[in-house]
XYZ file of C-alpha atoms in Angstrom:
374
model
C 7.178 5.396 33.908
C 6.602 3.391 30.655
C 4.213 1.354 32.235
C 1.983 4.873 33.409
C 2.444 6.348 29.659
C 1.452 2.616 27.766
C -1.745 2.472 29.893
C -2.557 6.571 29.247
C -2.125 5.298 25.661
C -4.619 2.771 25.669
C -7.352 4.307 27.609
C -6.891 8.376 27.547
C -9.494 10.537 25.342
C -8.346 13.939 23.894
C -11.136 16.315 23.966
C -10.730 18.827 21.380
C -13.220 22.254 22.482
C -12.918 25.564 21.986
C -14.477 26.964 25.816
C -13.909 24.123 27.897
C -16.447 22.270 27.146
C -16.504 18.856 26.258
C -16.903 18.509 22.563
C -16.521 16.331 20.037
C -13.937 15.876 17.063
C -15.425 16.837 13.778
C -15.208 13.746 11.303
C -12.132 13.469 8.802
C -11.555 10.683 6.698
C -8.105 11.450 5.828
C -7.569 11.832 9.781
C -8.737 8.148 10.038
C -6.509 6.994 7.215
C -3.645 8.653 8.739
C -4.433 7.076 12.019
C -4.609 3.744 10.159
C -1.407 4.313 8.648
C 0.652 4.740 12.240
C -1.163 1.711 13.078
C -0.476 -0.731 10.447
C 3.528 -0.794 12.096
C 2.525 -2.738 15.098
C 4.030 -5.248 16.499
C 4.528 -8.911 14.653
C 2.721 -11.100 17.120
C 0.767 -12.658 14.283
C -0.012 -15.798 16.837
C -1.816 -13.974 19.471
C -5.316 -12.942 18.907
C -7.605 -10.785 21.399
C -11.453 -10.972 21.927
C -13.593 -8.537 23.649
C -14.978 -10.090 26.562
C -17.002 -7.191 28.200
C -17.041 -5.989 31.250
C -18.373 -8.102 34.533
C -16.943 -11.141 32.595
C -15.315 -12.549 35.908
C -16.070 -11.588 39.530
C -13.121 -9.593 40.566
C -13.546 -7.276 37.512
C -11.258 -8.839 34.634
C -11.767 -9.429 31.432
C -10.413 -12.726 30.113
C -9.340 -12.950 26.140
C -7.972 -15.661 23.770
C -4.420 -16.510 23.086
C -2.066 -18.606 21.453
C 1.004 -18.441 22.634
C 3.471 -21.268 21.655
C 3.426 -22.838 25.010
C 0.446 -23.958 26.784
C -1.027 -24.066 30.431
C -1.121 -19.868 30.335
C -4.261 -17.380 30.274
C -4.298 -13.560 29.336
C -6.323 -11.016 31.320
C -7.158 -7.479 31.571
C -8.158 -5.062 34.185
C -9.533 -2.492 32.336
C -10.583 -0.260 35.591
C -6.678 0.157 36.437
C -5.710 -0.529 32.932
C -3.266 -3.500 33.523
C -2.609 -6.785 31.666
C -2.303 -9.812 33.653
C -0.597 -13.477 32.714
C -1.435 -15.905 34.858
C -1.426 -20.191 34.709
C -4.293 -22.068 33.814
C -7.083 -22.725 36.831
C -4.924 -20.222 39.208
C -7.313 -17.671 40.741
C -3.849 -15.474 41.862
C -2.544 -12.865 39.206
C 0.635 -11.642 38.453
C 0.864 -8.578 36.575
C 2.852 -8.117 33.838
C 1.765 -4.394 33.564
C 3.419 -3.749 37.158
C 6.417 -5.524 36.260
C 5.258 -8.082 39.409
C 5.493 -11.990 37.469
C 2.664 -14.307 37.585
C 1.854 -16.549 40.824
C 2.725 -20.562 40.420
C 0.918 -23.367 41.367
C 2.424 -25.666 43.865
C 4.003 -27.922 41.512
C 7.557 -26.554 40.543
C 8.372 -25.137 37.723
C 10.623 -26.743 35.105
C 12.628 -25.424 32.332
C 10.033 -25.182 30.196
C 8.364 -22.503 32.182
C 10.489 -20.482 32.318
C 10.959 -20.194 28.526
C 7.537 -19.752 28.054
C 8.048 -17.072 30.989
C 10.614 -15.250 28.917
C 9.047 -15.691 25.824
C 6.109 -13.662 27.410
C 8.004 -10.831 28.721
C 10.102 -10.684 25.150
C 6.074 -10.343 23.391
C 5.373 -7.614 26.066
C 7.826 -5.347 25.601
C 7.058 -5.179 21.581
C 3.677 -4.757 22.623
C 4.678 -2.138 25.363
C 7.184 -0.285 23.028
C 4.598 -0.306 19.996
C 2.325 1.384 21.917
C 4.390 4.320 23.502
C 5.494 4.787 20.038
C 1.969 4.796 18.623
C 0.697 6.996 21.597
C 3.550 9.648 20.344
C 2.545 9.730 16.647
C -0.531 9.678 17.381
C -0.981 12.932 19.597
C 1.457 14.510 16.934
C -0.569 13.847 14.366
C -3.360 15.186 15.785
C -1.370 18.237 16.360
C -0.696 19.070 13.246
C -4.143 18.514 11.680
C -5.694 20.913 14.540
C -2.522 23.515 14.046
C -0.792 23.040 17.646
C 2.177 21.883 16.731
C 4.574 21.987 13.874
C 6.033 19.376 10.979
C 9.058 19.068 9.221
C 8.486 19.755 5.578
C 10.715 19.515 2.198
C 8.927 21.374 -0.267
C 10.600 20.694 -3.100
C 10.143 16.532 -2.355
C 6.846 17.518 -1.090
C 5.926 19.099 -4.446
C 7.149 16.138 -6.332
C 5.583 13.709 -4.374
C 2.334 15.154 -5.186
C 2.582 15.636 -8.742
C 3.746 11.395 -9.023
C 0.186 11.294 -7.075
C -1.397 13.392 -9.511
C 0.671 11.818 -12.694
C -0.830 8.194 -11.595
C -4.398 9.385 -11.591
C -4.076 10.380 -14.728
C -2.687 7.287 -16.392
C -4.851 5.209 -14.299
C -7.958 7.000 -16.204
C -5.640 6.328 -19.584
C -4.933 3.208 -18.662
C -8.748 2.738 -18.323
C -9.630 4.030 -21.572
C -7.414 1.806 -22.877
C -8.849 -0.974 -21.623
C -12.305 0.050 -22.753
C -10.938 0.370 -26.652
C -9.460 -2.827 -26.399
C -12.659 -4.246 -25.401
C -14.532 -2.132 -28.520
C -12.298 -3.427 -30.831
C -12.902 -6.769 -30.145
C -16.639 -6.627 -30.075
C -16.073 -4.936 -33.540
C -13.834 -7.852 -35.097
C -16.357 -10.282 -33.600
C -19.082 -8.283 -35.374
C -16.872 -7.980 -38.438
C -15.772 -12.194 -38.406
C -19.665 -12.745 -37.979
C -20.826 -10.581 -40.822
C -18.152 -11.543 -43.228
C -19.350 -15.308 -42.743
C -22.739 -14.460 -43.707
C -21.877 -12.804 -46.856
C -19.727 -15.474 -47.875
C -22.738 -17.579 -47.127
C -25.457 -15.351 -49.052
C -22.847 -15.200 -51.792
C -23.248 -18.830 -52.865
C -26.577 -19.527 -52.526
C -27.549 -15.995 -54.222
C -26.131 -16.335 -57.759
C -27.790 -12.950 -58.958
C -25.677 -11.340 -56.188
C -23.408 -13.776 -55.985
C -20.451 -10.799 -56.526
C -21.849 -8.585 -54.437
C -21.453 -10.391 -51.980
C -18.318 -11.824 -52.364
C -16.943 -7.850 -52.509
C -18.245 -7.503 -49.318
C -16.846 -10.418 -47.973
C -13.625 -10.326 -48.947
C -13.676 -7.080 -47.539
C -14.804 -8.097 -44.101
C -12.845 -10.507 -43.996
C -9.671 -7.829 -44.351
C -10.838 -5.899 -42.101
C -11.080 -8.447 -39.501
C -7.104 -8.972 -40.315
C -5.817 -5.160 -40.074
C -8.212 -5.270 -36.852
C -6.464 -8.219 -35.294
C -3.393 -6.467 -35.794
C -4.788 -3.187 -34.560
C -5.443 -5.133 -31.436
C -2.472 -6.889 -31.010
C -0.575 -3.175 -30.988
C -3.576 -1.171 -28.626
C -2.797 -4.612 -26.274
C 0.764 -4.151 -26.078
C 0.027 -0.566 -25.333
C -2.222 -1.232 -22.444
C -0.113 -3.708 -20.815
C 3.126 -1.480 -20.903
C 1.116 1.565 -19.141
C -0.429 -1.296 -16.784
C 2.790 -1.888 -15.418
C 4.146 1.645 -15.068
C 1.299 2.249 -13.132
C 0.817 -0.865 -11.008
C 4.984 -1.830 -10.784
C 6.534 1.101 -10.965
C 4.778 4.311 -9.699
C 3.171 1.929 -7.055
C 6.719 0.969 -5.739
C 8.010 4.212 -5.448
C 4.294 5.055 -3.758
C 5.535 2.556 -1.247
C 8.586 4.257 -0.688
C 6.837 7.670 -0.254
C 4.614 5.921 2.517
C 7.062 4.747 4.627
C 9.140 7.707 4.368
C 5.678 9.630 5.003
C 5.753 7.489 8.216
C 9.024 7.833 9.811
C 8.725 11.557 8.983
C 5.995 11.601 11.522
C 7.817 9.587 14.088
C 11.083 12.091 13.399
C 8.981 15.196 14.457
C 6.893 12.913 17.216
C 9.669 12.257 19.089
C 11.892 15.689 18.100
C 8.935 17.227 20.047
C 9.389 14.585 22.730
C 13.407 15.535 23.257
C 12.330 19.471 22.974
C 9.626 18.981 26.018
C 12.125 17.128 27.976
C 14.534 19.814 27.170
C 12.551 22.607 28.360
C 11.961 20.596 31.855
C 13.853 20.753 35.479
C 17.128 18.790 35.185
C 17.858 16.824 37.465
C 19.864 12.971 37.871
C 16.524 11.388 36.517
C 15.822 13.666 33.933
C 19.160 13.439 32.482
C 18.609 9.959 31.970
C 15.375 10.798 30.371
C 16.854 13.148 28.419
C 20.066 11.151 27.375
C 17.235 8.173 26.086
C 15.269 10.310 24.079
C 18.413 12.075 22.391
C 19.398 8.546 21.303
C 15.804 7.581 20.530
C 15.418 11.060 18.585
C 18.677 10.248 16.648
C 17.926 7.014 15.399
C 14.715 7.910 13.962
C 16.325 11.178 12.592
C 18.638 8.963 10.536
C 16.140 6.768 9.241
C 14.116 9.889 8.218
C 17.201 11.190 6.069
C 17.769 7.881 4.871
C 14.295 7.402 3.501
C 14.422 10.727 2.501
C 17.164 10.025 -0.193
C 15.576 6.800 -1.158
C 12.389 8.446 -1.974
C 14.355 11.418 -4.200
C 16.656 8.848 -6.019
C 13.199 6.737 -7.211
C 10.883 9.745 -8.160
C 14.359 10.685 -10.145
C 14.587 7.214 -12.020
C 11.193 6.748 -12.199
C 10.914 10.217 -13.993
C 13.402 9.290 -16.710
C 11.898 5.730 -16.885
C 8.497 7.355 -18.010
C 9.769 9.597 -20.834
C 11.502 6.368 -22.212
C 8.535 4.126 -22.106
C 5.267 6.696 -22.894
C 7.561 7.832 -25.878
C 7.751 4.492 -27.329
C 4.458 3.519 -26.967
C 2.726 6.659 -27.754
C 4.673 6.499 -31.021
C 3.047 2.796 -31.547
C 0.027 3.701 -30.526
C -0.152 6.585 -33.190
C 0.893 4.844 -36.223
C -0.998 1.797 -36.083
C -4.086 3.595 -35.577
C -3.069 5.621 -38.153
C -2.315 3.250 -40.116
C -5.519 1.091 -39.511
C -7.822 3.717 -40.592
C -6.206 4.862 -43.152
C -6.687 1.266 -44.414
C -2.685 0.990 -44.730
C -2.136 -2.968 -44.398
C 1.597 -2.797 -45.410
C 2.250 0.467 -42.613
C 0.497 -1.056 -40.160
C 2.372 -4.466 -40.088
C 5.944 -2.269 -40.363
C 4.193 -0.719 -37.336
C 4.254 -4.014 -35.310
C 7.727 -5.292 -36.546
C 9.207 -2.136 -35.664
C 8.268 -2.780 -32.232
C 8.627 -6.185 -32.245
C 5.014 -7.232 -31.645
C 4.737 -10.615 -32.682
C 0.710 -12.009 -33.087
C -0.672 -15.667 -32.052
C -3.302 -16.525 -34.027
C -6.532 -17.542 -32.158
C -6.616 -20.619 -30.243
C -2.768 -20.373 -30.755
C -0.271 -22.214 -27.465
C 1.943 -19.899 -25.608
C 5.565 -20.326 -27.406
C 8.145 -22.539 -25.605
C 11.185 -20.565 -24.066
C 13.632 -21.494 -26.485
C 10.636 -19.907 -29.578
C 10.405 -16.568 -26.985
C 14.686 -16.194 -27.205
């Protein structure tokens, strides 16, 4: 029964139309990144890789493709036309098919223990591949019936509403966390500038003696600039690289979270349709064994729904409170020393730093040692 559903999965093609007719789906990029996303939890077989071949790439109508299992002397092949998978030995022409449940044909030579291993090592890779794609055939069609209104989804709208507003929060400190980059950038173009033009007046100063004080006024006063700058910088720095990591550390773990629990939400209402289909069916002694799997089946992703569920309310909880601590620290910073900077307050705007214990390397300075950073 597996076997008939896995190669449905692989090869069927849902026409979506409106008369009968055959039509096609309309495009939807958030339909493909969904589809992506129930993808992405395949199966870990990391050391097999398959090729296209094409079709008519061997007489009898299969398609052979590259492997790398860890045991050698086996090939890989497909039937596409009666949508089977095949393993047979090297240089045999007769197949056994692993998509049947039949096993693969030997050569005359007999086989040892290591054989066999490689035998069960094969049937261990199927049945992830087999059970990954039953479950990805399921989310799949239930995704697709929600996005074309056929069939219905478990929602929390209360963790649905906060989910979205974390979304919405994180685009808007990315675009602050942009800004912030882009003044940090401005300002040190400006103390460049500043370093530059305080060096030529120093310069002009000495060999001008009719404006020999003139420009010394000016220099001196470039040359403080450059300092309240520096220390402008160092604060508008610390800034950036505190909302950096709310935004890339923390709101982008608790993202994760929401993903996954995104995910098994889907597979919780894939499969409670499942158990509701089977429900509705003729009982009988084989459907009550159908019926007892899929309750189990049903259950177990059930739990892991509620479990991820709580996980993702407990972070969006902490992560709220975390935010309030750290934006009102370092708005607070980032108001008095630019403040203070323009208001040409040298003595504020060093408090500024101390108070937040902002400690400046001069240029070309070494990174302290750990027992300087305690």
């Amino acid at each position: 029964m597996t076997d008939g559903i896995l190669g449905k999965a692989a090869t069927m093609e849902i026409p979506i139309h409106g008369n009968g007719e055959a039509g096609q789906l309309p495009e939807d990029d958030g339909l493909e990144q969904d589809l992506q996303q129930v993808m992405v939890s395949g199966p870990n077989l990391n050391e097999t890789s398959i090729v296209s071949g094409g079709y008519g790439g061997s007489g009898d109508g299969l398609i052979p493709t590259e492997k790398s299992f860890p045991y050698a002397g086996w090939e890989v092949w497909v039937e596409p036309q009666k949508c089977l998978v095949y393993l047979r030995e090297a240089g045999v022409r007769e197949l056994g098919s692993l998509g049947s449940g039949r096993h693969p044909s030997h050569s005359t030579t007999p086989a040892g223990p290591g054989d066999e291993v490689a035998r069960g090592i094969a049937g261990e890779k199927f049945d992830i591949v087999k059970k990954w794609g039953i479950n990805t055939y399921k989310c799949t069609k239930q995704l697709l019936s929600e996005r074309f209104g056929r069939g219905s989804r478990t929602v929390d709208l209360e963790l649905e509403l906060q989910i979205e507003l974390l979304r919405e929060t994180k685009r808007k400190y990315e675009s602050v966390l942009q800004l912030g980059r882009a003044l940090t950038a401005h300002l040190y173009s400006l103390l460049q500038t500043q370093h530059a033009l305080g060096d030529a007046f120093a310069d002009l100063s000495q060999k001008s003696p009719e404006l020999q004080e003139e420009f010394g006024y000016n220099a001196e006063t470039q040359k403080l600039l450059c300092k309240n700058g520096e220390t402008l910088l160092g604060a508008v720095n610390f800034f950036v690289s505190s909302i950096n990591t709310l935004v890339t550390k923390t709101m982008e773990d608790t993202l994760m979270t929401v993903k996954q629990y995104e995910a098994a939400r889907l597979e919780y209402d894939a499969y409670r349709t499942d158990l509701e289909e089977l429900s509705l069916g003729p009982r009988d002694a084989g459907t009550r064994g159908r019926l007892e799997s899929a309750q189990a089946t049903f259950q177990a992703h059930r739990d892991k729904y509620e479990k991820l569920r709580g996980d993702v309310a407990i972070k969006l909880k902490f992560l709220e409170e975390n935010k309030i601590k750290v934006m009102h620290k370092q708005l607070l910073l980032f108001h008095n020393a630019v403040s203070a900077y323009f208001a040409g307050n040298q003595k504020q705007l060093e408090q500024t730093l101390q108070q937040f214990n902002i400690k400046l390397r001069p240029p070309g300075a070494e990174k302290p040692s750990w027992l300087e950073e305690q």
